[in-house]
Amino acid sequence: MSRRPDDDQAAWALLRQERERQDRLDSALADLRAEAEHWPLSAWPPERLLAACRQRRNLRTWRHGAWWAAAAAAASLAALAWLGPRLLSPAHGVAATAVPAIQAPAPAPAQVMEATLSQPSSGTFLPLGGPLPADGFVVRVNLPESDLASLGIAAAPGAGPVPAEVLMDQDGVPRGIRFLQ
Amino acid sequence: MPDPGQPDQELLRRARAGDEEALGVLYQRHYAAIYRFARHMSGDATLAEEAAQEVFLALLRRRDGYDPERGAVAGYLFGIARHWLSRRWRQDSRWAPLNEEVAAAPPGAAGGAADPERRETVAAVRRAIAALPEHYRAVVVLCEIEERSYEEVAQAMGCPVGTIRSRLHRARALLARKLEPARPSQPASPASVLTARCQA
C-alpha cells in the first residue's frame, strides 16, 4: 500500500473546500440571525391574549364559587339526611317524655348515701332547685353562716359553720342538702 | 407586578390563573423567539405573528400540556408553534402550498448584510432552508439561528437528542450542497476520497 502525493493533495483540497462551504453557511446563518433581531415585535401581549387571560381568571373565580356552593349544598343535604329522621320519628317524642321519668322522685337518697358514705346520715335532702337526682353522690361540708343565709335559713349569731351533706348530681351540680345538726 | 427573575414555571402557573402581569412577563421573555422561529419556518410575517399568538393562547388553555420534568417552557412553546404551523400548512395546502417563491422574498429579506454578494448568499440560504423538509428545517432554525440547546430542540421536536444531532448534520449537508455554485461535474466528496485512499 503506497501513498500517492496526488491523492493527498486532492483530499486536502476537498477538505478545504468543504471547510470553506461550511464557513460560508455559518456566515450566512449568522446574517440571518442578525437580520431577525431587527424584526419589529410588540413588547406587550395584544388585547386578544389579555382577554383570554381575564377569561381564565373569571372562569376560575366562577369555578371556585361553584365549588363552594356545591360543597355547602352537599353539607346541607347530609345534615338534613342525618337529622331528619331523628326530628320527625316518634322515637324522638318518646325520648322527650322519658326525661320526666328520669327526673321523677328518685330512689331513696339514703341508698345513694350508703353507696358513697361509710357512715350514712339519716333524714331527707332538701332540694336546691329542681328534682333530686337518682344517681348522685354525697359530699360532706361545713357551711358558714353566710351561706346558710343565702339558702334562706336563719342561724343563731356566732353559731359557726354547720355540718351538712350536699347531694351532687353526676354533672357536679348540687341538687340537695341535708343538715346534720 | 411579578418578579422579572421569577422562573417560567411559576409565571405560567400564575398566567393560567388569570394573572395578566405574569402573562406579560412570559410574553416578553419568549414571544420574540417564537415569532422568529415561526417566521423562519414559514417565511411569512403575518402567519408568524398569528402562530406566536396562538402559542400563547394554547399555553393559557392547555391544562395538562406542560410537564416541567420534560424540559424548559421555551422548548414546550417551540413544540406548540411547530405543531400549529404543521396543522396550518395541512389545512392550507389546498390553497397556498409553501414553495420557494413564498420564502424567497420575505419582508426585510437579507437586510442584515451590506455586501451584495453576502446578501445573495443569505437569500440563497433562506431559500435553501425553506426548501428543506419540515423536520430538518425546524432543527436548523432552532439550533443554528435561534441557537437553542439540543435538549430544548429535542423537547420541541419530541425526539431524542441523538436524532436532533443527526438531523442537524444532515440538514447542514443539504444546505451546503444547495449553496454550492453549479459546476460542470460533481467532484467526489472528501469522505469518498479518503475511503478510496484507505482501500488502496
Tab-separated table of C-alpha atoms in Angstrom:
chain	number	residue	atom	x	y	z
A	1	MET	CA	0.000	0.000	0.000
A	2	SER	CA	1.632	3.233	-1.087
A	3	ARG	CA	0.592	6.819	-0.636
A	4	ARG	CA	0.396	8.977	-3.669
A	5	PRO	CA	1.013	12.705	-3.298
A	6	ASP	CA	-1.769	13.466	-5.775
A	7	ASP	CA	-4.315	11.721	-3.582
A	8	ASP	CA	-3.227	13.668	-0.524
A	9	GLN	CA	-3.436	16.945	-2.359
A	10	ALA	CA	-6.857	16.138	-3.735
A	11	ALA	CA	-8.117	15.122	-0.303
A	12	TRP	CA	-6.792	18.267	1.286
A	13	ALA	CA	-8.289	20.390	-1.441
A	14	LEU	CA	-11.672	18.794	-0.931
A	15	LEU	CA	-11.443	19.183	2.808
A	16	ARG	CA	-10.516	22.832	2.398
A	17	GLN	CA	-13.375	23.293	0.006
A	18	GLU	CA	-15.781	21.649	2.432
A	19	ARG	CA	-14.478	23.829	5.228
A	20	GLU	CA	-14.998	26.958	3.145
A	21	ARG	CA	-18.504	25.817	2.308
A	22	GLN	CA	-19.330	25.282	5.968
A	23	ASP	CA	-17.815	28.668	6.851
A	24	ARG	CA	-19.936	30.314	4.180
A	25	LEU	CA	-23.006	28.581	5.528
A	26	ASP	CA	-22.186	29.656	9.102
A	27	SER	CA	-21.679	33.219	7.957
A	28	ALA	CA	-24.995	33.269	6.098
A	29	LEU	CA	-26.789	31.775	9.092
A	30	ALA	CA	-25.241	34.444	11.309
A	31	ASP	CA	-26.502	37.108	8.906
A	32	LEU	CA	-29.967	35.577	9.031
A	33	ARG	CA	-29.793	35.629	12.817
A	34	ALA	CA	-28.706	39.280	12.848
A	35	GLU	CA	-31.457	40.233	10.452
A	36	ALA	CA	-34.087	38.536	12.593
A	37	GLU	CA	-33.001	40.586	15.597
A	38	HIS	CA	-34.324	43.681	13.831
A	39	TRP	CA	-37.783	42.363	13.083
A	40	PRO	CA	-40.366	44.632	14.701
A	41	LEU	CA	-42.076	42.966	17.630
A	42	SER	CA	-44.739	44.021	20.066
A	43	ALA	CA	-43.483	44.300	23.627
A	44	TRP	CA	-46.751	43.575	25.396
A	45	PRO	CA	-49.409	40.911	24.817
A	46	PRO	CA	-52.155	42.004	22.430
A	47	GLU	CA	-55.653	42.570	23.762
A	48	ARG	CA	-56.715	39.171	22.458
A	49	LEU	CA	-54.284	37.410	24.772
A	50	LEU	CA	-55.080	39.618	27.744
A	51	ALA	CA	-58.787	38.960	27.232
A	52	ALA	CA	-58.115	35.225	27.235
A	53	CYS	CA	-56.160	35.644	30.460
A	54	ARG	CA	-59.015	37.605	32.074
A	55	GLN	CA	-61.433	34.958	30.920
A	56	ARG	CA	-59.319	32.344	32.668
A	57	ARG	CA	-59.456	34.393	35.855
A	58	ASN	CA	-63.228	34.803	35.670
A	59	LEU	CA	-63.684	31.135	34.921
A	60	ARG	CA	-61.501	30.254	37.860
A	61	THR	CA	-63.457	32.576	40.162
A	62	TRP	CA	-66.729	31.135	38.936
A	63	ARG	CA	-65.469	27.581	39.401
A	64	HIS	CA	-64.264	28.453	42.883
A	65	GLY	CA	-67.670	29.868	43.824
A	66	ALA	CA	-69.484	26.955	42.217
A	67	TRP	CA	-67.336	24.511	44.145
A	68	TRP	CA	-68.137	26.163	47.453
A	69	ALA	CA	-71.827	26.337	46.603
A	70	ALA	CA	-71.829	22.651	45.730
A	71	ALA	CA	-69.957	21.823	48.917
A	72	ALA	CA	-72.428	23.841	51.019
A	73	ALA	CA	-75.387	22.177	49.310
A	74	ALA	CA	-73.886	18.736	49.890
A	75	ALA	CA	-73.262	19.529	53.556
A	76	SER	CA	-76.853	20.766	53.986
A	77	LEU	CA	-78.234	17.636	52.377
A	78	ALA	CA	-76.076	15.439	54.566
A	79	ALA	CA	-77.178	17.282	57.698
A	80	LEU	CA	-80.822	17.018	56.674
A	81	ALA	CA	-80.470	13.329	55.937
A	82	TRP	CA	-78.913	12.740	59.326
A	83	LEU	CA	-81.163	14.947	61.432
A	84	GLY	CA	-84.425	14.460	59.554
A	85	PRO	CA	-85.386	11.015	60.837
A	86	ARG	CA	-84.444	11.988	64.369
A	87	LEU	CA	-86.592	15.113	64.331
A	88	LEU	CA	-89.595	13.525	62.671
A	89	SER	CA	-89.712	9.975	64.086
A	90	PRO	CA	-91.936	9.020	67.069
A	91	ALA	CA	-88.873	7.826	68.919
A	92	HIS	CA	-87.930	11.442	69.385
A	93	GLY	CA	-91.179	12.087	71.284
A	94	VAL	CA	-90.657	9.036	73.448
A	95	ALA	CA	-87.223	10.248	74.423
A	96	ALA	CA	-88.649	13.634	75.337
A	97	THR	CA	-91.231	12.088	77.598
A	98	ALA	CA	-88.674	9.873	79.168
A	99	VAL	CA	-86.921	12.874	80.690
A	100	PRO	CA	-89.511	13.417	83.403
A	101	ALA	CA	-89.229	9.762	84.273
A	102	ILE	CA	-85.564	10.269	84.980
A	103	GLN	CA	-86.342	13.416	86.920
A	104	ALA	CA	-89.077	11.748	88.807
A	105	PRO	CA	-88.669	11.369	92.554
A	106	ALA	CA	-85.725	9.369	92.953
A	107	PRO	CA	-84.957	6.283	94.584
A	108	ALA	CA	-84.220	6.874	98.111
A	109	PRO	CA	-81.380	9.296	98.615
A	110	ALA	CA	-80.360	7.173	101.559
A	111	GLN	CA	-79.336	4.461	99.116
A	112	VAL	CA	-77.113	6.898	97.271
A	113	MET	CA	-75.665	7.968	100.522
A	114	GLU	CA	-74.965	4.416	101.510
A	115	ALA	CA	-73.166	3.878	98.276
A	116	THR	CA	-70.851	6.785	98.802
A	117	LEU	CA	-70.533	7.275	102.538
A	118	SER	CA	-69.211	4.842	105.041
A	119	GLN	CA	-71.328	6.365	107.812
A	120	PRO	CA	-74.576	7.485	106.278
A	121	SER	CA	-76.714	10.074	107.946
A	122	SER	CA	-80.440	9.898	108.358
A	123	GLY	CA	-83.008	12.417	107.147
A	124	THR	CA	-84.138	13.682	103.768
A	125	PHE	CA	-82.467	16.074	101.362
A	126	LEU	CA	-83.935	19.495	100.774
A	127	PRO	CA	-83.994	20.160	97.039
A	128	LEU	CA	-81.829	23.079	95.843
A	129	GLY	CA	-83.891	23.911	92.789
A	130	GLY	CA	-85.014	21.087	90.603
A	131	PRO	CA	-85.612	17.415	91.353
A	132	LEU	CA	-83.247	15.283	93.308
A	133	PRO	CA	-81.038	13.060	91.173
A	134	ALA	CA	-81.381	9.319	91.308
A	135	ASP	CA	-77.703	8.503	90.969
A	136	GLY	CA	-75.870	11.364	92.609
A	137	PHE	CA	-73.201	11.331	95.256
A	138	VAL	CA	-72.927	12.982	98.652
A	139	VAL	CA	-70.289	15.402	99.868
A	140	ARG	CA	-69.992	16.356	103.496
A	141	VAL	CA	-69.211	20.030	104.120
A	142	ASN	CA	-69.195	22.687	106.857
A	143	LEU	CA	-71.413	25.524	105.717
A	144	PRO	CA	-70.554	29.005	107.027
A	145	GLU	CA	-73.323	31.210	108.363
A	146	SER	CA	-73.261	33.461	105.321
A	147	ASP	CA	-74.047	30.500	103.068
A	148	LEU	CA	-76.915	29.493	105.350
A	149	ALA	CA	-78.384	32.959	104.948
A	150	SER	CA	-78.125	32.651	101.159
A	151	LEU	CA	-80.130	29.400	101.416
A	152	GLY	CA	-82.816	31.250	103.374
A	153	ILE	CA	-82.012	29.583	106.714
A	154	ALA	CA	-81.695	31.746	109.787
A	155	ALA	CA	-78.827	30.750	112.025
A	156	ALA	CA	-78.082	31.947	115.518
A	157	PRO	CA	-75.379	34.608	115.547
A	158	GLY	CA	-71.990	33.152	116.426
A	159	ALA	CA	-73.168	29.597	115.857
A	160	GLY	CA	-70.252	28.927	113.481
A	161	PRO	CA	-70.210	26.575	110.498
A	162	VAL	CA	-72.968	23.990	110.275
A	163	PRO	CA	-72.088	20.465	109.112
A	164	ALA	CA	-74.215	19.307	106.189
A	165	GLU	CA	-74.314	16.790	103.364
A	166	VAL	CA	-74.747	18.027	99.803
A	167	LEU	CA	-76.245	15.703	97.210
A	168	MET	CA	-74.374	16.294	93.935
A	169	ASP	CA	-75.645	15.359	90.516
A	170	GLN	CA	-73.389	13.400	88.108
A	171	ASP	CA	-72.538	16.665	86.372
A	172	GLY	CA	-71.210	18.167	89.624
A	173	VAL	CA	-74.163	20.459	90.308
A	174	PRO	CA	-75.525	20.445	93.914
A	175	ARG	CA	-79.132	19.246	93.903
A	176	GLY	CA	-79.957	18.753	97.563
A	177	ILE	CA	-78.737	19.470	101.049
A	178	ARG	CA	-79.234	17.808	104.429
A	179	PHE	CA	-78.181	19.345	107.700
A	180	LEU	CA	-76.512	17.120	110.179
A	181	GLN	CA	-77.012	19.445	113.103
B	1	MET	CA	-46.040	43.043	39.286
B	2	PRO	CA	-44.276	39.686	39.189
B	3	ASP	CA	-40.565	39.498	39.783
B	4	PRO	CA	-38.808	39.556	36.375
B	5	GLY	CA	-36.443	36.875	37.627
B	6	GLN	CA	-39.269	34.530	38.509
B	7	PRO	CA	-38.995	31.088	36.886
B	8	ASP	CA	-41.096	30.389	33.829
B	9	GLN	CA	-42.974	27.626	35.567
B	10	GLU	CA	-44.257	29.950	38.281
B	11	LEU	CA	-45.153	32.620	35.733
B	12	LEU	CA	-47.005	30.022	33.707
B	13	ARG	CA	-48.981	28.910	36.751
B	14	ARG	CA	-49.936	32.496	37.538
B	15	ALA	CA	-50.802	33.314	33.943
B	16	ARG	CA	-53.098	30.296	33.789
B	17	ALA	CA	-54.759	31.576	36.966
B	18	GLY	CA	-55.515	34.824	35.148
B	19	ASP	CA	-52.569	37.000	36.160
B	20	GLU	CA	-52.073	39.399	33.245
B	21	GLU	CA	-48.776	40.705	34.603
B	22	ALA	CA	-47.332	37.199	34.706
B	23	LEU	CA	-48.534	36.637	31.165
B	24	GLY	CA	-46.858	39.886	30.165
B	25	VAL	CA	-43.501	38.796	31.593
B	26	LEU	CA	-43.766	35.382	29.910
B	27	TYR	CA	-44.662	37.114	26.653
B	28	GLN	CA	-41.725	39.465	26.817
B	29	ARG	CA	-39.443	36.564	27.601
B	30	HIS	CA	-40.489	34.194	24.823
B	31	TYR	CA	-42.586	35.942	22.195
B	32	ALA	CA	-39.680	37.167	20.074
B	33	ALA	CA	-38.080	33.734	19.825
B	34	ILE	CA	-41.372	32.051	18.954
B	35	TYR	CA	-42.127	34.704	16.350
B	36	ARG	CA	-38.682	34.377	14.761
B	37	PHE	CA	-38.968	30.600	14.711
B	38	ALA	CA	-42.369	30.752	13.040
B	39	ARG	CA	-41.206	33.345	10.560
B	40	HIS	CA	-38.082	31.423	9.614
B	41	MET	CA	-40.174	28.294	9.261
B	42	SER	CA	-42.896	29.892	7.184
B	43	GLY	CA	-41.233	32.904	5.569
B	44	ASP	CA	-44.436	34.805	6.304
B	45	ALA	CA	-44.508	37.625	8.859
B	46	THR	CA	-48.300	37.633	9.239
B	47	LEU	CA	-48.503	33.903	9.693
B	48	ALA	CA	-45.618	34.041	12.176
B	49	GLU	CA	-47.416	36.644	14.286
B	50	GLU	CA	-50.574	34.601	14.246
B	51	ALA	CA	-48.620	31.472	15.185
B	52	ALA	CA	-46.887	33.184	18.091
B	53	GLN	CA	-50.195	34.455	19.477
B	54	GLU	CA	-51.791	31.050	19.080
B	55	VAL	CA	-48.900	29.547	21.010
B	56	PHE	CA	-49.630	31.775	23.987
B	57	LEU	CA	-53.354	31.138	23.727
B	58	ALA	CA	-52.678	27.412	23.756
B	59	LEU	CA	-50.383	27.930	26.709
B	60	LEU	CA	-53.253	29.515	28.645
B	61	ARG	CA	-55.847	26.967	27.612
B	62	ARG	CA	-53.990	23.679	27.844
B	63	ARG	CA	-54.387	22.415	31.349
B	64	ASP	CA	-52.087	19.408	31.320
B	65	GLY	CA	-49.724	20.267	28.499
B	66	TYR	CA	-46.542	21.379	30.163
B	67	ASP	CA	-44.505	18.886	32.156
B	68	PRO	CA	-41.536	20.531	33.949
B	69	GLU	CA	-39.715	17.216	34.041
B	70	ARG	CA	-39.569	17.095	30.266
B	71	GLY	CA	-37.732	20.398	29.893
B	72	ALA	CA	-37.969	24.158	29.879
B	73	VAL	CA	-41.023	26.210	28.977
B	74	ALA	CA	-39.226	27.526	25.871
B	75	GLY	CA	-38.899	24.055	24.358
B	76	TYR	CA	-42.553	23.415	25.080
B	77	LEU	CA	-43.524	26.660	23.345
B	78	PHE	CA	-41.452	25.830	20.276
B	79	GLY	CA	-43.174	22.462	20.180
B	80	ILE	CA	-46.607	24.107	20.195
B	81	ALA	CA	-45.501	26.502	17.454
B	82	ARG	CA	-44.202	23.661	15.306
B	83	HIS	CA	-47.428	21.681	15.687
B	84	TRP	CA	-49.546	24.729	14.977
B	85	LEU	CA	-47.619	25.530	11.809
B	86	SER	CA	-47.793	21.931	10.606
B	87	ARG	CA	-51.524	21.856	11.171
B	88	ARG	CA	-51.942	25.170	9.443
B	89	TRP	CA	-49.948	24.034	6.420
B	90	ARG	CA	-52.004	20.885	6.174
B	91	GLN	CA	-55.182	22.952	6.264
B	92	ASP	CA	-53.902	25.479	3.747
B	93	SER	CA	-52.187	23.025	1.459
B	94	ARG	CA	-55.113	23.091	-0.951
B	95	TRP	CA	-54.858	26.831	-1.382
B	96	ALA	CA	-51.309	28.043	-0.806
B	97	PRO	CA	-48.627	25.392	-0.609
B	98	LEU	CA	-45.325	26.589	0.793
B	99	ASN	CA	-42.801	26.855	-2.001
B	100	GLU	CA	-39.555	28.584	-2.660
B	101	GLU	CA	-41.245	31.621	-4.142
B	102	VAL	CA	-43.123	32.273	-0.939
B	103	ALA	CA	-39.994	32.104	1.148
B	104	ALA	CA	-37.779	33.737	-1.392
B	105	ALA	CA	-38.688	37.302	-0.622
B	106	PRO	CA	-39.952	37.743	2.899
B	107	PRO	CA	-40.211	41.297	4.185
B	108	GLY	CA	-36.811	42.720	5.018
B	109	ALA	CA	-35.048	39.965	3.128
B	110	ALA	CA	-31.270	39.907	3.539
B	111	GLY	CA	-31.358	43.285	5.214
B	112	GLY	CA	-28.602	42.368	7.653
B	113	ALA	CA	-25.796	42.082	5.107
B	114	ALA	CA	-24.399	45.132	3.365
B	115	ASP	CA	-22.281	43.315	0.811
B	116	PRO	CA	-24.339	42.382	-2.284
B	117	GLU	CA	-22.593	39.033	-2.556
B	118	ARG	CA	-23.372	38.224	1.058
B	119	ARG	CA	-26.918	39.418	0.609
B	120	GLU	CA	-27.239	36.990	-2.228
B	121	THR	CA	-25.759	34.221	-0.088
B	122	VAL	CA	-28.189	34.997	2.730
B	123	ALA	CA	-31.105	34.957	0.323
B	124	ALA	CA	-29.856	31.662	-1.044
B	125	VAL	CA	-29.628	30.209	2.459
B	126	ARG	CA	-33.127	31.380	3.206
B	127	ARG	CA	-34.414	29.706	0.078
B	128	ALA	CA	-32.464	26.603	0.903
B	129	ILE	CA	-33.875	26.474	4.427
B	130	ALA	CA	-37.392	26.963	3.120
B	131	ALA	CA	-36.881	24.091	0.720
B	132	LEU	CA	-35.730	21.685	3.435
B	133	PRO	CA	-38.144	19.054	4.722
B	134	GLU	CA	-40.008	20.347	7.740
B	135	HIS	CA	-38.211	18.281	10.378
B	136	TYR	CA	-34.817	19.366	9.031
B	137	ARG	CA	-35.926	22.977	8.716
B	138	ALA	CA	-37.107	23.147	12.321
B	139	VAL	CA	-33.823	21.722	13.584
B	140	VAL	CA	-31.748	24.173	11.530
B	141	VAL	CA	-33.820	27.153	12.658
B	142	LEU	CA	-33.765	26.183	16.323
B	143	CYS	CA	-30.148	25.044	16.551
B	144	GLU	CA	-28.407	27.339	14.100
B	145	ILE	CA	-30.467	30.517	14.030
B	146	GLU	CA	-32.111	30.543	17.454
B	147	GLU	CA	-29.041	28.863	18.974
B	148	ARG	CA	-31.098	26.674	21.279
B	149	SER	CA	-29.592	23.736	23.137
B	150	TYR	CA	-30.013	20.237	21.756
B	151	GLU	CA	-32.117	19.372	24.797
B	152	GLU	CA	-34.569	22.192	24.142
B	153	VAL	CA	-34.793	21.297	20.483
B	154	ALA	CA	-35.317	17.651	21.329
B	155	GLN	CA	-38.173	18.671	23.627
B	156	ALA	CA	-39.717	20.830	20.913
B	157	MET	CA	-39.384	18.122	18.297
B	158	GLY	CA	-40.422	15.316	20.602
B	159	CYS	CA	-37.445	13.115	19.778
B	160	PRO	CA	-34.109	12.146	21.370
B	161	VAL	CA	-31.060	14.407	21.358
B	162	GLY	CA	-29.185	11.964	19.136
B	163	THR	CA	-31.851	12.315	16.474
B	164	ILE	CA	-31.509	16.096	16.627
B	165	ARG	CA	-27.739	15.846	16.136
B	166	SER	CA	-28.064	13.571	13.147
B	167	ARG	CA	-30.829	15.693	11.610
B	168	LEU	CA	-28.753	18.820	12.047
B	169	HIS	CA	-25.752	17.176	10.443
B	170	ARG	CA	-27.860	16.038	7.520
B	171	ALA	CA	-29.602	19.392	7.178
B	172	ARG	CA	-26.308	21.277	7.143
B	173	ALA	CA	-25.021	18.996	4.441
B	174	LEU	CA	-28.146	19.643	2.380
B	175	LEU	CA	-27.827	23.393	2.872
B	176	ALA	CA	-24.155	23.395	1.995
B	177	ARG	CA	-24.874	21.433	-1.156
B	178	LYS	CA	-27.572	23.892	-2.157
B	179	LEU	CA	-25.211	26.808	-1.597
B	180	GLU	CA	-22.541	25.281	-3.766
B	181	PRO	CA	-22.214	27.056	-7.086
B	182	ALA	CA	-23.207	24.984	-10.093
B	183	ARG	CA	-20.318	23.025	-11.591
B	184	PRO	CA	-19.958	21.080	-14.774
B	185	SER	CA	-19.108	17.851	-12.940
B	186	GLN	CA	-19.511	16.996	-9.297
B	187	PRO	CA	-16.213	16.065	-7.630
B	188	ALA	CA	-16.028	13.225	-5.189
B	189	SER	CA	-16.722	14.145	-1.604
B	190	PRO	CA	-13.796	14.229	0.857
B	191	ALA	CA	-15.185	11.207	2.593
B	192	SER	CA	-15.253	9.177	-0.564
B	193	VAL	CA	-11.700	10.255	-1.453
B	194	LEU	CA	-10.450	9.245	1.969
B	195	THR	CA	-12.284	5.948	1.799
B	196	ALA	CA	-10.803	5.222	-1.617
B	197	ARG	CA	-7.369	6.054	-0.305
B	198	CYS	CA	-7.715	3.749	2.652
B	199	GLN	CA	-8.840	0.935	0.428
B	200	ALA	CA	-5.869	1.421	-1.891
